[in-house]
Amino acid sequence: MHPYDMNRRRVLKLAASLLGAGPLSALAQQRVPIADMHSHYGMFSRRGQDSGLAQEMRDQGVVLVAWKLVADSRWIRAGNLGIEQSGEPAPGDLAAYFRQQLDSMKSYIAAQKLRTVLTRADVDACVAGDAGIVLASEGADFLEGKVDALDAAYAQGLRHLQFVHYIRTPVGDFQTVPPVHNGLSETGKRLVEACNAKGLLVDLAHSTGPAVDQALDVAKAPLIWSHSWVDAEGGSWRDRYGFLQRRLSLEHAKKIAARGGVIGLWGLGLPRPGLGWPVGLGDTRAYARELAKLADAIGADHVALGTDIEGVGNNWSVNSYGHVRNTIEHLQEMKLPSAVIERLAYANYARVLKAALAA
Ligand SMILES: [Zn+2]
C-alpha cells in the first residue's frame, strides 16, 4: 500500500470517529476501562522512571492500578517450591524500606502526572478516564507490629493494605508456612478496625482461612482478596507448589462476596497448566475463561483483575496492560453481557475501594 493511501485511510477513520459515526467510534465507545487490584509493574522486571507504566495505562485505558510495593521483598527469596523468608529485618529496617519504596513510587507518579487516589472523588475521576494509582502495600510489615504507625502511612497516601506476605509477622498467619497465631493476632484484628476507621481497603490475600474468617467478623467495610485463584479446597503450607498453597477456598470466596467484597484473579501462567489452574504461559484466552468461570461461581459483582504483573516472574499469562486489554477483548468475544464485563474489568474494584475510603 502506498503511504499516502494509508495516511488517507487513517485521516478518514479519524474524521469518522470525530463525527461520532463509523466503526472506529463504535470501538472507542466499547473500550471498557480497566482496573487492576494488584500490580508490581515497574518494580521487578521493568525498573524505575522509564518503566512505561503511565504510558501503557493511558494507551490501554487503565484507570485504576493498585500499585503494590512489596514490604518484605528484601527478606525473601525464591526457594525450590515457592517463596520463603531469607533473613530477619532489624528494628526500623522494614519501616525505612517502606518509606523508601513509597517515595520512589510517588516521584514516578508526580513525574508522569498520574492521579493519586486518596478519596472517593478520585475514584470517580479515574473511572471517568483519568489514570490513577492507588498506593498499596503487599504486607503490613512496615508497621513493625504497631497499629498506630498506620496513621503516618495513611498521611503519606497509602489507601490499600494487604496484611501479610512471606515473612513472619505479628499481624497473623499466612498460607505458605505453618500457622502460629490461629488466624489473625489481636494486633491483626485491631488493624482491621484501624483500616476501617481511617479509610484503607483491607486486602486479605496470602492469609489463612481462619484469618479471613476473623477479619470478616470484625470488619465494618467490604474487604478484598486481591490476587490468586479459587478452588474447592483452600491452599495449605503443606501443598507441594506455591500456586497451590495460595488457593482461596470457594467457601471463603463466597463469604467475602456475601459481605460485599471482591476477589481478584491473578494472571499466573504455568509452563504446564494443570492441577486445577488451566492457564498457560501467555494464554490470555484461558485467563479470560477463568475470569468468566469465577464470575459464574461467586457472582459478577465480586470478581476483579488482580494481575500480579511482575510478581509472578516468568510465569505469566499477562505481563502488560496490552495483554490485559486482550483479555477483556476475549470476554467480549465470549459474548459476556457488557454489564458483567464492566464489573470484572473495573467497576467492582472501584466500588469496593469507594466503600473503604473516606468521603
Ligand atoms: Zn502476592
GROMACS .gro file of C-alpha atoms and ligand atoms in nm:
model
  360
    1MET     CA    1   0.000   0.000   0.000
    2HIS     CA    2   0.124   0.347  -0.088
    3PRO     CA    3   0.198   0.551   0.224
    4TYR     CA    4  -0.035   0.820   0.102
    5ASP     CA    5  -0.324   0.573   0.088
    6MET     CA    6  -0.251   0.458   0.440
    7ASN     CA    7  -0.247   0.812   0.569
    8ARG     CA    8  -0.560   0.896   0.381
    9ARG     CA    9  -0.739   0.598   0.530
   10ARG     CA   10  -0.627   0.699   0.877
   11VAL     CA   11  -0.750   1.051   0.821
   12LEU     CA   12  -1.086   0.924   0.702
   13LYS     CA   13  -1.117   0.693   1.001
   14LEU     CA   14  -1.021   0.971   1.236
   15ALA     CA   15  -1.274   1.203   1.075
   16ALA     CA   16  -1.541   0.937   1.112
   17SER     CA   17  -1.458   0.895   1.478
   18LEU     CA   18  -1.465   1.269   1.542
   19LEU     CA   19  -1.805   1.286   1.381
   20GLY     CA   20  -1.922   1.015   1.618
   21ALA     CA   21  -2.002   0.776   1.337
   22GLY     CA   22  -1.845   0.474   1.180
   23PRO     CA   23  -1.681   0.160   1.313
   24LEU     CA   24  -1.384   0.328   1.482
   25SER     CA   25  -1.601   0.538   1.711
   26ALA     CA   26  -1.813   0.235   1.796
   27LEU     CA   27  -1.495   0.056   1.903
   28ALA     CA   28  -1.378   0.352   2.108
   29GLN     CA   29  -1.710   0.361   2.289
   30GLN     CA   30  -1.680  -0.009   2.364
   31ARG     CA   31  -1.340   0.030   2.523
   32VAL     CA   32  -1.417  -0.065   2.879
   33PRO     CA   33  -1.195   0.097   3.143
   34ILE     CA   34  -0.955  -0.137   3.321
   35ALA     CA   35  -0.870  -0.154   3.692
   36ASP     CA   36  -0.608  -0.382   3.847
   37MET     CA   37  -0.625  -0.471   4.217
   38HIS     CA   38  -0.267  -0.600   4.232
   39SER     CA   39   0.024  -0.485   4.016
   40HIS     CA   40   0.401  -0.464   4.059
   41TYR     CA   41   0.451  -0.303   3.718
   42GLY     CA   42   0.794  -0.137   3.705
   43MET     CA   43   0.917  -0.292   4.028
   44PHE     CA   44   1.099  -0.610   3.925
   45SER     CA   45   1.149  -0.686   3.555
   46ARG     CA   46   1.099  -0.327   3.441
   47ARG     CA   47   1.272  -0.072   3.651
   48GLY     CA   48   1.249   0.285   3.759
   49GLN     CA   49   1.127   0.601   3.592
   50ASP     CA   50   1.141   0.451   3.240
   51SER     CA   51   0.916   0.150   3.308
   52GLY     CA   52   0.646   0.283   3.075
   53LEU     CA   53   0.364   0.224   3.322
   54ALA     CA   54   0.198   0.564   3.282
   55GLN     CA   55   0.212   0.550   2.903
   56GLU     CA   56   0.066   0.199   2.899
   57MET     CA   57  -0.211   0.296   3.138
   58ARG     CA   58  -0.309   0.583   2.910
   59ASP     CA   59  -0.270   0.381   2.589
   60GLN     CA   60  -0.475   0.089   2.717
   61GLY     CA   61  -0.743   0.275   2.911
   62VAL     CA   62  -0.624   0.156   3.251
   63VAL     CA   63  -0.788   0.389   3.500
   64LEU     CA   64  -0.701   0.237   3.840
   65VAL     CA   65  -0.395   0.041   3.945
   66ALA     CA   66  -0.333  -0.079   4.299
   67TRP     CA   67   0.042  -0.035   4.276
   68LYS     CA   68   0.181  -0.274   4.534
   69LEU     CA   69   0.516  -0.215   4.692
   70VAL     CA   70   0.645  -0.536   4.848
   71ALA     CA   71   0.703  -0.463   5.214
   72ASP     CA   72   0.926  -0.765   5.276
   73SER     CA   73   1.099  -0.812   4.939
   74ARG     CA   74   1.447  -0.761   5.090
   75TRP     CA   75   1.396  -1.053   5.324
   76ILE     CA   76   1.255  -1.319   5.092
   77ARG     CA   77   1.394  -1.544   4.820
   78ALA     CA   78   1.272  -1.799   4.570
   79GLY     CA   79   1.308  -2.147   4.720
   80ASN     CA   80   1.271  -2.478   4.537
   81LEU     CA   81   0.894  -2.492   4.575
   82GLY     CA   82   0.793  -2.133   4.634
   83ILE     CA   83   0.898  -1.810   4.801
   84GLU     CA   84   1.039  -1.820   5.153
   85GLN     CA   85   1.183  -1.591   5.417
   86SER     CA   86   1.560  -1.549   5.380
   87GLY     CA   87   1.653  -1.307   5.657
   88GLU     CA   88   1.545  -1.123   5.967
   89PRO     CA   89   1.492  -0.746   5.942
   90ALA     CA   90   1.650  -0.539   6.221
   91PRO     CA   91   1.421  -0.299   6.413
   92GLY     CA   92   1.346   0.001   6.192
   93ASP     CA   93   1.452  -0.167   5.869
   94LEU     CA   94   1.100  -0.251   5.749
   95ALA     CA   95   0.970   0.098   5.821
   96ALA     CA   96   1.265   0.260   5.641
   97TYR     CA   97   1.232   0.025   5.343
   98PHE     CA   98   0.862   0.110   5.313
   99ARG     CA   99   0.927   0.486   5.314
  100GLN     CA  100   1.198   0.446   5.053
  101GLN     CA  101   0.975   0.248   4.818
  102LEU     CA  102   0.678   0.477   4.870
  103ASP     CA  103   0.894   0.783   4.796
  104SER     CA  104   1.015   0.641   4.468
  105MET     CA  105   0.659   0.548   4.365
  106LYS     CA  106   0.540   0.898   4.449
  107SER     CA  107   0.817   1.059   4.250
  108TYR     CA  108   0.717   0.848   3.947
  109ILE     CA  109   0.352   0.944   3.989
  110ALA     CA  110   0.443   1.312   4.009
  111ALA     CA  111   0.677   1.299   3.709
  112GLN     CA  112   0.416   1.119   3.498
  113LYS     CA  113   0.127   1.334   3.623
  114LEU     CA  114  -0.080   1.034   3.726
  115ARG     CA  115  -0.359   1.089   3.976
  116THR     CA  116  -0.303   0.956   4.328
  117VAL     CA  117  -0.626   0.802   4.455
  118LEU     CA  118  -0.692   0.940   4.803
  119THR     CA  119  -1.069   0.994   4.816
  120ARG     CA  120  -1.392   0.860   4.669
  121ALA     CA  121  -1.395   1.158   4.433
  122ASP     CA  122  -1.057   1.045   4.298
  123VAL     CA  123  -1.203   0.702   4.221
  124ASP     CA  124  -1.487   0.868   4.029
  125ALA     CA  125  -1.244   1.085   3.835
  126CYS     CA  126  -1.041   0.778   3.740
  127VAL     CA  127  -1.344   0.581   3.627
  128ALA     CA  128  -1.430   0.882   3.410
  129GLY     CA  129  -1.096   0.836   3.235
  130ASP     CA  130  -0.815   0.986   3.443
  131ALA     CA  131  -0.537   0.729   3.501
  132GLY     CA  132  -0.484   0.686   3.875
  133ILE     CA  133  -0.265   0.497   4.116
  134VAL     CA  134  -0.379   0.353   4.446
  135LEU     CA  135  -0.073   0.341   4.670
  136ALA     CA  136  -0.081  -0.009   4.812
  137SER     CA  137   0.142  -0.235   5.016
  138GLU     CA  138   0.181  -0.610   4.993
  139GLY     CA  139   0.243  -0.678   5.360
  140ALA     CA  140   0.182  -0.462   5.668
  141ASP     CA  141   0.533  -0.546   5.786
  142PHE     CA  142   0.638  -0.179   5.785
  143LEU     CA  143   0.416  -0.122   6.090
  144GLU     CA  144   0.655  -0.347   6.284
  145GLY     CA  145   0.360  -0.459   6.494
  146LYS     CA  146   0.246  -0.105   6.584
  147VAL     CA  147  -0.108  -0.034   6.462
  148ASP     CA  148  -0.058   0.334   6.548
  149ALA     CA  149   0.205   0.355   6.275
  150LEU     CA  150  -0.078   0.327   6.023
  151ASP     CA  151  -0.151   0.699   6.067
  152ALA     CA  152   0.181   0.801   5.912
  153ALA     CA  153   0.138   0.563   5.619
  154TYR     CA  154  -0.211   0.697   5.558
  155ALA     CA  155  -0.079   1.051   5.568
  156GLN     CA  156   0.174   0.953   5.302
  157GLY     CA  157  -0.108   0.833   5.077
  158LEU     CA  158  -0.142   0.461   5.147
  159ARG     CA  159  -0.501   0.351   5.080
  160HIS     CA  160  -0.488  -0.024   5.018
  161LEU     CA  161  -0.321  -0.258   5.264
  162GLN     CA  162  -0.254  -0.629   5.226
  163PHE     CA  163  -0.187  -0.760   5.573
  164VAL     CA  164   0.055  -1.049   5.520
  165HIS     CA  165   0.305  -1.176   5.265
  166TYR     CA  166   0.604  -1.411   5.309
  167ILE     CA  167   0.787  -1.313   5.628
  168ARG     CA  168   0.674  -1.392   5.980
  169THR     CA  169   0.457  -1.110   6.107
  170PRO     CA  170   0.284  -1.016   6.432
  171VAL     CA  171  -0.032  -0.947   6.225
  172GLY     CA  172  -0.138  -1.305   6.155
  173ASP     CA  173  -0.094  -1.635   5.976
  174PHE     CA  174  -0.027  -1.670   5.605
  175GLN     CA  175  -0.078  -1.959   5.366
  176THR     CA  176   0.279  -2.062   5.293
  177VAL     CA  177   0.413  -2.150   5.643
  178PRO     CA  178   0.270  -2.340   5.942
  179PRO     CA  179   0.027  -2.117   6.138
  180VAL     CA  180   0.128  -1.975   6.477
  181HIS     CA  181  -0.148  -1.721   6.554
  182ASN     CA  182  -0.456  -1.937   6.495
  183GLY     CA  183  -0.557  -1.683   6.226
  184LEU     CA  184  -0.529  -1.312   6.290
  185SER     CA  185  -0.348  -1.196   6.604
  186GLU     CA  186  -0.501  -0.934   6.833
  187THR     CA  187  -0.280  -0.685   6.650
  188GLY     CA  188  -0.428  -0.805   6.320
  189LYS     CA  189  -0.783  -0.761   6.446
  190ARG     CA  190  -0.705  -0.410   6.568
  191LEU     CA  191  -0.551  -0.341   6.228
  192VAL     CA  192  -0.878  -0.432   6.052
  193GLU     CA  193  -1.059  -0.186   6.281
  194ALA     CA  194  -0.797   0.084   6.224
  195CYS     CA  195  -0.815   0.043   5.844
  196ASN     CA  196  -1.195   0.068   5.855
  197ALA     CA  197  -1.183   0.373   6.080
  198LYS     CA  198  -0.924   0.559   5.871
  199GLY     CA  199  -1.043   0.455   5.526
  200LEU     CA  200  -0.797   0.199   5.391
  201LEU     CA  201  -0.903  -0.100   5.186
  202VAL     CA  202  -0.824  -0.426   5.368
  203ASP     CA  203  -0.669  -0.694   5.145
  204LEU     CA  204  -0.651  -1.047   5.286
  205ALA     CA  205  -0.454  -1.212   5.004
  206HIS     CA  206  -0.200  -1.467   5.137
  207SER     CA  207  -0.392  -1.500   5.468
  208THR     CA  208  -0.503  -1.837   5.607
  209GLY     CA  209  -0.871  -1.934   5.614
  210PRO     CA  210  -0.914  -1.871   5.988
  211ALA     CA  211  -0.758  -1.524   5.944
  212VAL     CA  212  -1.013  -1.447   5.671
  213ASP     CA  213  -1.298  -1.559   5.899
  214GLN     CA  214  -1.174  -1.346   6.187
  215ALA     CA  215  -1.119  -1.039   5.969
  216LEU     CA  216  -1.475  -1.070   5.837
  217ASP     CA  217  -1.601  -1.095   6.197
  218VAL     CA  218  -1.459  -0.754   6.289
  219ALA     CA  219  -1.474  -0.572   5.952
  220LYS     CA  220  -1.717  -0.284   5.911
  221ALA     CA  221  -1.648  -0.236   5.538
  222PRO     CA  222  -1.624  -0.484   5.250
  223LEU     CA  223  -1.278  -0.629   5.202
  224ILE     CA  224  -1.090  -0.797   4.924
  225TRP     CA  225  -0.862  -1.083   4.834
  226SER     CA  226  -0.658  -0.910   4.564
  227HIS     CA  227  -0.482  -1.194   4.385
  228SER     CA  228  -0.461  -1.572   4.339
  229TRP     CA  229  -0.734  -1.818   4.243
  230VAL     CA  230  -1.032  -2.003   4.383
  231ASP     CA  231  -1.056  -2.379   4.419
  232ALA     CA  232  -1.291  -2.617   4.601
  233GLU     CA  233  -1.029  -2.652   4.876
  234GLY     CA  234  -0.815  -2.369   5.010
  235GLY     CA  235  -0.437  -2.395   4.992
  236SER     CA  236  -0.210  -2.501   5.275
  237TRP     CA  237   0.160  -2.470   5.354
  238ARG     CA  238   0.170  -2.848   5.310
  239ASP     CA  239   0.085  -2.821   4.939
  240ARG     CA  240   0.365  -2.903   4.703
  241TYR     CA  241   0.378  -2.583   4.495
  242GLY     CA  242   0.341  -2.217   4.577
  243PHE     CA  243   0.048  -2.168   4.342
  244LEU     CA  244  -0.140  -2.448   4.521
  245GLN     CA  245  -0.060  -2.304   4.864
  246ARG     CA  246  -0.206  -1.973   4.751
  247ARG     CA  247  -0.556  -2.106   4.664
  248LEU     CA  248  -0.856  -1.941   4.823
  249SER     CA  249  -1.134  -2.186   4.907
  250LEU     CA  250  -1.465  -2.141   4.728
  251GLU     CA  251  -1.630  -2.122   5.070
  252HIS     CA  252  -1.413  -1.825   5.174
  253ALA     CA  253  -1.455  -1.657   4.836
  254LYS     CA  254  -1.832  -1.677   4.879
  255LYS     CA  255  -1.808  -1.547   5.234
  256ILE     CA  256  -1.603  -1.244   5.125
  257ALA     CA  257  -1.854  -1.188   4.842
  258ALA     CA  258  -2.153  -1.214   5.076
  259ARG     CA  259  -2.008  -0.920   5.270
  260GLY     CA  260  -1.977  -0.709   4.955
  261GLY     CA  261  -1.612  -0.793   4.894
  262VAL     CA  262  -1.422  -0.873   4.577
  263ILE     CA  263  -1.181  -1.149   4.469
  264GLY     CA  264  -0.901  -1.060   4.227
  265LEU     CA  265  -0.797  -1.331   3.984
  266TRP     CA  266  -0.426  -1.335   3.909
  267GLY     CA  267  -0.264  -1.359   3.567
  268LEU     CA  268  -0.045  -1.657   3.654
  269GLY     CA  269   0.051  -1.868   3.354
  270LEU     CA  270   0.204  -2.212   3.400
  271PRO     CA  271   0.455  -2.380   3.167
  272ARG     CA  272   0.248  -2.696   3.222
  273PRO     CA  273  -0.107  -2.590   3.304
  274GLY     CA  274  -0.287  -2.827   3.536
  275LEU     CA  275  -0.361  -2.920   3.899
  276GLY     CA  276  -0.668  -2.700   3.873
  277TRP     CA  277  -0.508  -2.395   3.709
  278PRO     CA  278  -0.552  -2.438   3.332
  279VAL     CA  279  -0.386  -2.111   3.224
  280GLY     CA  280  -0.065  -2.147   3.027
  281LEU     CA  281   0.215  -1.901   2.953
  282GLY     CA  282   0.084  -1.604   2.757
  283ASP     CA  283  -0.264  -1.757   2.734
  284THR     CA  284  -0.493  -1.454   2.765
  285ARG     CA  285  -0.790  -1.659   2.638
  286ALA     CA  286  -0.761  -1.907   2.923
  287TYR     CA  287  -0.725  -1.619   3.170
  288ALA     CA  288  -1.046  -1.469   3.031
  289ARG     CA  289  -1.221  -1.805   3.065
  290GLU     CA  290  -1.116  -1.832   3.431
  291LEU     CA  291  -1.248  -1.482   3.499
  292ALA     CA  292  -1.584  -1.577   3.348
  293LYS     CA  293  -1.588  -1.905   3.541
  294LEU     CA  294  -1.524  -1.731   3.872
  295ALA     CA  295  -1.799  -1.478   3.800
  296ASP     CA  296  -2.034  -1.773   3.748
  297ALA     CA  297  -1.925  -1.932   4.073
  298ILE     CA  298  -1.939  -1.633   4.310
  299GLY     CA  299  -2.132  -1.365   4.118
  300ALA     CA  300  -2.024  -1.099   3.870
  301ASP     CA  301  -2.026  -0.831   4.142
  302HIS     CA  302  -1.739  -0.999   4.322
  303VAL     CA  303  -1.466  -1.070   4.065
  304ALA     CA  304  -1.190  -0.837   3.951
  305LEU     CA  305  -0.849  -0.836   3.786
  306GLY     CA  306  -0.556  -0.882   4.022
  307THR     CA  307  -0.292  -0.945   3.761
  308ASP     CA  308   0.021  -0.964   3.980
  309ILE     CA  309   0.216  -0.829   3.681
  310GLU     CA  310   0.590  -0.871   3.753
  311GLY     CA  311   0.502  -1.056   4.074
  312VAL     CA  312   0.475  -1.393   3.903
  313GLY     CA  313   0.820  -1.378   3.741
  314ASN     CA  314   0.823  -1.550   3.403
  315ASN     CA  315   0.505  -1.743   3.479
  316TRP     CA  316   0.259  -1.500   3.329
  317SER     CA  317  -0.045  -1.510   3.108
  318VAL     CA  318  -0.045  -1.130   3.108
  319ASN     CA  319   0.265  -0.916   3.152
  320SER     CA  320   0.149  -0.580   3.018
  321TYR     CA  321  -0.171  -0.380   3.002
  322GLY     CA  322  -0.187  -0.459   2.630
  323HIS     CA  323  -0.221  -0.824   2.736
  324VAL     CA  324  -0.487  -0.726   2.988
  325ARG     CA  325  -0.673  -0.536   2.716
  326ASN     CA  326  -0.660  -0.855   2.505
  327THR     CA  327  -0.811  -1.046   2.796
  328ILE     CA  328  -1.102  -0.803   2.814
  329GLU     CA  329  -1.149  -0.835   2.436
  330HIS     CA  330  -1.171  -1.212   2.479
  331LEU     CA  331  -1.451  -1.163   2.732
  332GLN     CA  332  -1.627  -0.955   2.467
  333GLU     CA  333  -1.571  -1.228   2.207
  334MET     CA  334  -1.721  -1.477   2.453
  335LYS     CA  335  -2.035  -1.259   2.443
  336LEU     CA  336  -2.049  -1.199   2.814
  337PRO     CA  337  -2.303  -0.922   2.882
  338SER     CA  338  -2.133  -0.583   2.877
  339ALA     CA  339  -2.260  -0.513   3.230
  340VAL     CA  340  -2.072  -0.821   3.351
  341ILE     CA  341  -1.753  -0.731   3.163
  342GLU     CA  342  -1.760  -0.380   3.308
  343ARG     CA  343  -1.784  -0.514   3.661
  344LEU     CA  344  -1.493  -0.751   3.615
  345ALA     CA  345  -1.281  -0.502   3.422
  346TYR     CA  346  -1.305  -0.207   3.663
  347ALA     CA  347  -1.635  -0.144   3.840
  348ASN     CA  348  -1.601  -0.395   4.123
  349TYR     CA  349  -1.265  -0.264   4.235
  350ALA     CA  350  -1.392   0.094   4.205
  351ARG     CA  351  -1.697   0.008   4.416
  352VAL     CA  352  -1.516  -0.174   4.695
  353LEU     CA  353  -1.243   0.090   4.707
  354LYS     CA  354  -1.502   0.366   4.741
  355ALA     CA  355  -1.677   0.170   5.015
  356ALA     CA  356  -1.350   0.157   5.209
  357LEU     CA  357  -1.222   0.511   5.150
  358ALA     CA  358  -1.324   0.815   5.347
  359ALA     CA  359  -1.552   1.056   5.162
  360ZN      ZN  360   0.130  -1.191   4.638
   0.00000   0.00000   0.00000
